[in-house]
Short mmCIF file of C-alpha atoms in Angstrom, two decimals:
data_model
loop_
_atom_site.label_atom_id
_atom_site.label_comp_id
_atom_site.label_asym_id
_atom_site.label_seq_id
_atom_site.Cartn_x
_atom_site.Cartn_y
_atom_site.Cartn_z
CA MET W 217 50.36 -24.97 35.37
CA HIS W 218 47.53 -22.91 33.92
CA ALA W 219 43.96 -23.99 34.41
CA VAL W 220 42.40 -25.11 31.15
CA ASP W 221 38.83 -23.99 30.55
CA LYS W 222 36.48 -26.66 29.35
CA PRO W 223 35.78 -25.87 25.70
CA GLY W 224 32.34 -24.47 24.98
CA PRO W 225 30.63 -24.40 21.61
CA THR W 226 32.51 -23.16 18.59
CA VAL W 227 31.01 -19.92 17.25
CA ILE W 228 31.82 -18.59 13.78
CA HIS W 229 30.25 -15.27 12.81
CA PRO W 230 28.33 -15.43 9.53
CA THR W 231 30.54 -12.76 7.95
CA ALA W 232 33.76 -14.72 8.69
CA LEU W 233 35.42 -16.65 5.84
CA VAL W 234 36.79 -20.04 6.92
CA ALA W 235 38.29 -21.98 4.02
CA PRO W 236 37.56 -25.68 3.54
CA GLY W 237 40.42 -27.66 5.02
CA ALA W 238 40.99 -25.40 8.03
CA SER W 239 41.02 -27.32 11.30
CA ILE W 240 38.94 -25.64 13.99
CA GLY W 241 39.02 -26.85 17.60
CA GLN W 242 36.35 -26.77 20.27
CA GLY W 243 35.27 -23.54 21.92
CA VAL W 244 36.78 -21.41 19.15
CA ARG W 245 35.25 -17.98 18.56
CA ILE W 246 35.77 -16.42 15.14
CA GLY W 247 34.35 -12.94 15.01
CA PRO W 248 33.06 -10.67 12.25
CA TRP W 249 34.98 -10.33 9.00
CA CYS W 250 37.82 -12.70 9.95
CA SER W 251 39.56 -14.77 7.26
CA VAL W 252 41.06 -18.22 7.94
CA GLY W 253 43.06 -20.02 5.25
CA PRO W 254 42.79 -23.71 4.26
CA ASP W 255 46.02 -24.85 5.98
CA VAL W 256 45.36 -23.17 9.31
CA VAL W 257 44.99 -25.15 12.54
CA ILE W 258 43.14 -23.39 15.37
CA GLU W 259 43.30 -25.17 18.72
CA ASP W 260 40.65 -25.14 21.45
CA ASN W 261 39.34 -21.89 22.98
CA VAL W 262 41.10 -19.57 20.55
CA GLU W 263 39.41 -16.22 19.94
CA LEU W 264 39.68 -14.13 16.77
CA ILE W 265 37.85 -10.98 17.83
CA SER W 266 37.18 -9.41 14.41
CA HIS W 267 38.91 -8.53 11.11
CA VAL W 268 41.74 -11.01 11.82
CA VAL W 269 43.53 -12.68 8.88
CA VAL W 270 45.24 -16.05 9.43
CA ASP W 271 46.88 -17.71 6.44
CA GLY W 272 49.47 -20.28 5.42
CA ARG W 273 50.49 -23.35 7.41
CA THR W 274 49.74 -21.66 10.70
CA ARG W 275 48.88 -23.14 14.08
CA LEU W 276 47.22 -21.00 16.75
CA GLY W 277 47.80 -22.41 20.23
CA ALA W 278 44.97 -23.11 22.65
CA ALA W 279 43.31 -20.12 24.34
CA SER W 280 45.35 -17.57 22.38
CA ARG W 281 43.57 -14.31 21.44
CA TYR W 282 43.83 -12.12 18.35
CA PHE W 283 42.62 -8.53 18.20
CA PRO W 284 41.24 -6.64 15.18
CA PHE W 285 43.34 -6.14 12.08
CA CYS W 286 46.24 -8.36 13.09
CA THR W 287 47.60 -10.80 10.49
CA VAL W 288 49.28 -14.12 11.27
CA GLY W 289 51.07 -16.46 8.88
CA MET W 290 51.14 -14.23 5.82
CA ALA W 291 53.95 -14.58 3.28
CA PRO W 292 57.33 -13.19 4.42
CA GLN W 293 58.74 -9.90 3.21
CA ASP W 294 61.72 -11.65 1.65
CA LEU W 295 62.46 -11.32 -2.06
CA LYS W 296 63.95 -14.83 -2.05
CA TYR W 297 60.63 -16.34 -0.98
CA LYS W 298 59.00 -18.19 -3.87
CA GLY W 299 55.90 -19.58 -2.20
CA GLU W 300 57.52 -22.52 -0.41
CA ALA W 301 55.41 -24.37 2.18
CA THR W 302 56.78 -22.75 5.32
CA SER W 303 54.92 -22.26 8.60
CA CYS W 304 54.04 -20.14 11.61
CA GLU W 305 53.29 -21.26 15.18
CA ILE W 306 51.75 -19.29 18.03
CA GLY W 307 51.89 -20.77 21.54
CA PRO W 308 48.98 -21.24 23.92
CA ARG W 309 47.48 -18.26 25.78
CA THR W 310 49.49 -15.72 23.83
CA VAL W 311 47.73 -12.41 23.10
CA VAL W 312 48.26 -10.63 19.78
CA ARG W 313 46.96 -7.06 19.73
CA GLU W 314 45.72 -4.74 16.99
CA HIS W 315 47.60 -4.38 13.69
CA VAL W 316 50.36 -6.83 14.63
CA THR W 317 51.93 -8.67 11.68
CA ILE W 318 53.53 -12.09 12.16
CA HIS W 319 54.94 -13.64 8.98
CA ARG W 320 55.67 -17.27 8.26
CA GLY W 321 59.20 -18.60 7.76
CA THR W 322 61.32 -18.99 4.64
CA ALA W 323 62.89 -21.99 2.95
CA THR W 324 66.31 -20.37 3.26
CA GLY W 325 65.81 -19.85 7.00
CA ALA W 326 64.39 -22.07 9.71
CA GLY W 327 61.19 -22.56 7.74
CA VAL W 328 59.05 -21.55 10.69
CA THR W 329 58.27 -18.43 12.67
CA HIS W 330 57.60 -19.41 16.29
CA VAL W 331 56.01 -17.38 19.08
CA GLY W 332 55.95 -19.13 22.46
CA ALA W 333 53.32 -19.50 25.17
CA ASP W 334 51.85 -16.82 27.45
CA GLY W 335 53.28 -13.94 25.47
CA LEU W 336 51.92 -10.49 24.74
CA ILE W 337 52.56 -8.73 21.44
CA MET W 338 51.18 -5.21 21.61
CA ALA W 339 49.71 -3.09 18.83
CA ASN W 340 51.55 -2.40 15.57
CA ALA W 341 54.50 -4.69 16.30
CA HIS W 342 56.08 -6.76 13.52
CA VAL W 343 57.47 -10.28 13.95
CA ALA W 344 59.39 -11.11 10.79
CA HIS W 345 60.04 -14.39 9.03
CA ASP W 346 62.00 -17.11 10.85
CA CYS W 347 61.93 -15.27 14.18
CA THR W 348 61.74 -17.32 17.38
CA LEU W 349 60.18 -15.81 20.50
CA GLY W 350 60.28 -17.76 23.75
CA ASP W 351 57.63 -18.07 26.43
CA ARG W 352 56.26 -15.11 28.42
CA VAL W 353 57.88 -12.60 26.09
CA ILE W 354 56.39 -9.10 26.05
CA ILE W 355 56.72 -7.04 22.88
CA VAL W 356 55.48 -3.47 23.37
CA ASN W 357 53.83 -1.24 20.76
CA ASN W 358 55.57 -0.48 17.46
CA VAL W 359 58.50 -2.86 17.95
CA VAL W 360 59.95 -4.07 14.65
CA MET W 361 62.34 -6.94 14.09
CA GLY W 362 64.19 -8.24 11.07
CA GLY W 363 64.17 -11.87 10.04
CA HIS W 364 65.80 -14.65 12.06
CA VAL W 365 65.71 -12.77 15.39
CA ASN W 366 65.78 -15.04 18.45
CA ILE W 367 64.27 -13.73 21.70
CA GLY W 368 64.63 -15.80 24.89
CA ASP W 369 62.00 -16.57 27.50
CA ASP W 370 60.81 -13.69 29.72
CA ALA W 371 62.45 -10.96 27.63
CA ARG W 372 60.90 -7.50 27.55
CA ILE W 373 61.16 -5.37 24.40
CA MET W 374 59.94 -1.83 25.02
CA GLY W 375 58.08 0.42 22.60
CA SER W 376 59.41 1.31 19.16
CA ALA W 377 62.61 -0.72 19.53
CA ALA W 378 64.12 -1.94 16.25
CA ILE W 379 65.99 -5.25 16.22
CA HIS W 380 68.41 -6.10 13.41
CA GLN W 381 68.08 -9.43 11.61
CA PHE W 382 69.90 -12.41 13.19
CA VAL W 383 70.15 -10.70 16.58
CA ARG W 384 69.77 -12.85 19.70
CA ILE W 385 68.09 -11.42 22.81
CA GLY W 386 68.88 -13.49 25.90
CA HIS W 387 66.61 -14.87 28.60
CA ALA W 388 64.95 -12.15 30.72
CA ALA W 389 66.80 -9.36 28.94
CA LEU W 390 65.36 -5.85 28.74
CA VAL W 391 65.51 -3.72 25.60
CA GLY W 392 64.62 -0.09 26.26
CA GLY W 393 62.20 1.99 24.23
CA VAL W 394 63.29 3.33 20.83
CA ALA W 395 66.51 1.30 21.05
CA GLY W 396 68.24 0.26 17.86
CA VAL W 397 69.62 -3.22 18.57
CA GLU W 398 72.22 -4.39 16.06
CA ALA W 399 74.03 -6.98 18.22
CA ASP W 400 73.21 -9.72 20.72
CA VAL W 401 71.94 -8.88 24.22
CA ILE W 402 73.18 -11.18 26.98
CA PRO W 403 70.70 -12.94 29.29
CA TYR W 404 69.48 -10.63 32.08
CA GLY W 405 71.13 -7.70 30.31
CA SER W 406 69.53 -4.27 30.02
CA VAL W 407 70.22 -2.14 26.94
CA LEU W 408 69.27 1.38 25.89
CA GLY W 409 69.98 3.80 23.10
CA ASN W 410 70.53 3.98 19.38
CA ARG W 411 72.69 2.12 18.81
CA ALA W 412 71.85 0.09 21.90
CA ARG W 413 74.47 -0.15 24.63
CA LEU W 414 74.57 -2.33 27.73
CA ILE W 415 73.71 -0.33 30.86
CA GLY W 416 73.37 -3.06 33.48
CA LEU W 417 71.30 -6.00 34.53
CA HIS W 418 67.53 -6.38 34.42
CA TRP W 419 67.34 -5.96 38.18
CA ILE W 420 63.57 -5.57 38.33
CA TRP W 421 62.96 -8.95 36.69
CA LEU W 422 65.53 -10.64 38.95
CA ARG W 423 63.97 -9.29 42.13
CA ARG W 424 60.38 -9.87 41.05
CA ASN W 425 61.18 -13.47 40.19
CA GLY W 426 62.60 -14.38 43.56
CA VAL W 427 66.34 -14.22 42.91
CA GLN W 428 67.94 -13.74 46.31
CA SER W 429 70.11 -10.75 47.15
CA ASP W 430 73.26 -12.82 47.64
CA GLU W 431 72.94 -14.29 44.15
CA ILE W 432 72.24 -10.87 42.65
CA HIS W 433 75.36 -9.60 44.43
CA ARG W 434 77.46 -12.39 42.87
CA MET W 435 75.94 -11.68 39.45
CA ARG W 436 76.91 -8.04 39.83
CA LYS W 437 80.48 -9.03 40.70
CA ALA W 438 80.61 -11.27 37.65
CA PHE W 439 79.43 -8.42 35.42
CA LEU W 440 81.92 -6.00 36.91
CA THR W 441 84.62 -8.56 36.13
CA LEU W 442 83.47 -8.71 32.51
CA TYR W 443 82.98 -4.96 32.25
CA PRO W 444 85.14 -3.26 34.94
CA LYS W 445 84.43 0.32 35.95
CA ASP W 446 87.80 1.54 34.74
CA GLY W 447 87.64 -0.44 31.51
CA GLY W 448 90.32 -2.85 32.73
CA ASP W 449 93.71 -3.70 31.26
CA ALA W 450 92.96 -7.32 30.34
CA PRO W 451 91.32 -8.17 27.02
CA PHE W 452 87.70 -9.32 27.05
CA ALA W 453 88.68 -12.95 26.44
CA ALA W 454 90.82 -12.95 29.57
CA ARG W 455 88.06 -11.36 31.65
CA LEU W 456 85.65 -13.95 30.31
CA GLU W 457 87.96 -16.74 31.43
CA THR W 458 88.27 -15.17 34.88
CA VAL W 459 84.49 -15.21 35.25
CA ARG W 460 84.40 -18.81 34.03
CA GLN W 461 86.91 -19.87 36.68
CA THR W 462 85.54 -17.76 39.54
CA PHE W 463 81.74 -17.97 39.48
CA ASP W 464 79.64 -21.11 39.66
CA ASP W 465 76.14 -19.60 39.73
CA GLU W 466 73.75 -21.08 37.17
CA ARG W 467 72.65 -17.68 35.86
CA VAL W 468 76.27 -16.65 35.33
CA ARG W 469 76.89 -19.94 33.52
CA GLU W 470 73.83 -19.20 31.38
CA ILE W 471 75.37 -15.88 30.35
CA LEU W 472 78.66 -17.60 29.54
CA ARG W 473 76.90 -20.21 27.39
CA PHE W 474 75.16 -17.41 25.51
CA ILE W 475 78.47 -15.61 24.90
CA ASP W 476 80.11 -18.86 23.78
CA ALA W 477 77.35 -19.73 21.31
CA PRO W 478 77.74 -18.91 17.59
CA SER W 479 76.67 -15.38 16.70
CA ARG W 480 76.12 -13.52 13.46
CA ARG W 481 76.06 -10.11 15.15
CA GLY W 482 78.51 -10.04 18.09
CA LEU W 483 77.61 -8.66 21.51
CA VAL W 484 76.13 -5.35 22.65
CA ARG W 485 78.80 -3.73 24.83
CA PRO W 486 78.67 -0.85 27.35
CA ALA W 487 78.46 2.66 26.00
CA ARG W 488 81.92 3.40 27.35
CA CYS W 489 84.63 1.52 29.13
CA GLY W 490 83.87 1.31 32.79
CA ALA W 491 80.06 1.38 32.66
CA ASP W 492 78.97 1.30 36.28
CA TRP W 493 76.60 -1.61 36.81
CA ALA W 494 75.85 -0.47 40.35
CA ASP W 495 74.09 2.63 39.06
CA THR W 496 71.19 0.53 37.76
CA GLU W 497 70.84 -1.92 40.65
CA GLY W 498 67.47 -1.63 42.33
CA ALA W 499 66.12 0.74 39.69
#
């Protein structure tokens, strides 16, 4: 649980434009030259530092912060969008840095763009319409994503990565810098390259988050079963069933559920048959 600061006075700079109808919580700070639309809801202790534009049916979660020249809740870059009443939601304590653009959803999609709690979206990144970002997600500078992208909790997307529309990024996955991601990334997976290819597990996250060595060892065995070093003779479906019958770890089951779920894009696979997962362990 995060400590919640007691809200102080709300301060709106005289150069800021706050439309009638906007809902402003306690302890909100709206800095110079910001613009807040009539359907915006700003929860307690939010800070708009300066030159921030918030529009549409947008809710800014408590204690979130917005740096100069970012825009949140603007109309989507979708030619099918005809002004429908769609929305955008930003979770509590999330930080949105300079020149980030986060667009609201579309009527032909989910209708909402959602960014979870405790996230960090670094400068010049773009979160497109109908995207869903989980909690504690970090998006590094210049990342771009198409519409309808789904990014799981704790994922890390490194600088200048480009994510194709409808791609799913699993829980705690790592996307390397300047990667072009056109297919789904399994939970705890690590991908690099253009086009992105699976190179191993996100070992750093696993170790930093208290996953014990024996469980990491079993996860590695499960991955080597799915993607054997020599490429294997059995088809992927058979290897998948072997993992299903052999491993009972919750994180392995999470990966299996992700693979089993409907997908518009398929899965990112290793760069070559026989990618050696062990090469990345402990990196």
